[in-house]
Amino acid sequence: MRLADSHAHLYDKKFNKDREEVIERAKNTHIEFIIVPSEDINSAHKALRLQDEYPDYFFAAVGFHPHDTEKFNYELLDMELKTKRYIAIGEIGLDYYYDKDIIEEQKYILQKQFELALKHDLPVILHIRDAFSDIFDIIDEFPELYGVFHCFTGGKEEAEEVLKRGFYISFSGIITYKNADKVREAADYTPLEKILVETDSPYLSPVPVRGKRNEPSFIIHVLNKLSEIKGIQTNKLAEITLSNTKSLFKINV
Ligand SMILES: [Zn+2]
């Protein structure tokens, strides 16, 4: 079996004490590589450091997360992207869960980052929370845009809209949660060739390790649940999601 974790924040300080062991366990779980998204330039540089330390194991992405609209800087992001050291722009998106006052700002910042994605021909890693009402209209302004809806929280209808636009859907530990029937329906509906898997470490640990710090090796619980939903062997699903991740992010390892 071989697989990829398409989203893990391994630079997080929660890994400072035992990062090497975490990486060792990831390798023992047959994880071939890990995509490391960031939320601003500072975390992107931490992601790059991991990428330098473990070439062909970590692949860094850079972008401004919707939580912190004040940090956004178009020129700075453009300059980072010109270094050609990133495989994607992310994570970026819309998050209406906490603060509804910054919705317009979030939309504007997302559009600017979509412009940069087209300029640099990179996929986008989307974080969308309570904002499915707006995201599709914005995507439709950028027909050439491609990428993934990370840590998918929508149901079948939202999945349908995502797939119509050619995007991938990444499932996380959420599909193991008791109250996530909607997300499981979306997983059931999504064709295998459009599915990615992720941990979103250190967040969102899957059952049966829910509540603990999440780490890439726990991805096996996400895969097991997903293979149950899809009625396919775990190792086959692992290979398919690995190859989907490689083709989305244009990774050859
Ligand atoms: Zn994330």
PDB file of N, CA, C and O and ligand atoms in Angstrom, residues 7 9 37 91 150 200 203, ligand 1:
ATOM      1  N   HIS A   7      -2.901  17.040   3.142  1.00  0.00           N
ATOM      2  CA  HIS A   7      -3.032  18.291   3.916  1.00  0.00           C
ATOM      3  C   HIS A   7      -2.640  18.066   5.369  1.00  0.00           C
ATOM      4  O   HIS A   7      -3.390  17.464   6.132  1.00  0.00           O
ATOM      5  N   HIS A   9      -0.394  20.237   8.635  1.00  0.00           N
ATOM      6  CA  HIS A   9       0.409  21.388   9.072  1.00  0.00           C
ATOM      7  C   HIS A   9       1.531  20.897   9.980  1.00  0.00           C
ATOM      8  O   HIS A   9       1.522  21.124  11.176  1.00  0.00           O
ATOM      9  N   PRO A  37       0.234  22.859   3.644  1.00  0.00           N
ATOM     10  CA  PRO A  37      -0.335  24.173   3.343  1.00  0.00           C
ATOM     11  C   PRO A  37       0.035  25.143   4.453  1.00  0.00           C
ATOM     12  O   PRO A  37       0.414  24.728   5.551  1.00  0.00           O
ATOM     13  N   GLU A  91      -3.535  27.394   2.421  1.00  0.00           N
ATOM     14  CA  GLU A  91      -4.936  27.285   2.168  1.00  0.00           C
ATOM     15  C   GLU A  91      -5.589  28.650   2.179  1.00  0.00           C
ATOM     16  O   GLU A  91      -5.267  29.506   3.000  1.00  0.00           O
ATOM     17  N   HIS A 150     -10.545  21.309   0.447  1.00  0.00           N
ATOM     18  CA  HIS A 150      -9.911  20.528   1.504  1.00  0.00           C
ATOM     19  C   HIS A 150     -10.872  20.359   2.667  1.00  0.00           C
ATOM     20  O   HIS A 150     -11.760  21.187   2.890  1.00  0.00           O
ATOM     21  N   ASP A 200      -5.292  16.907   7.954  1.00  0.00           N
ATOM     22  CA  ASP A 200      -5.359  18.267   8.503  1.00  0.00           C
ATOM     23  C   ASP A 200      -4.678  18.323   9.883  1.00  0.00           C
ATOM     24  O   ASP A 200      -5.074  19.100  10.741  1.00  0.00           O
ATOM     25  N   TYR A 203      -5.071  19.022  13.602  1.00  0.00           N
ATOM     26  CA  TYR A 203      -6.494  19.137  13.935  1.00  0.00           C
ATOM     27  C   TYR A 203      -7.267  17.898  13.497  1.00  0.00           C
ATOM     28  O   TYR A 203      -6.764  17.066  12.749  1.00  0.00           O
TER      29      TYR A 203
HETATM   30 ZN    ZN B   1      -5.457  23.218   7.089  1.00  0.00          ZN
END
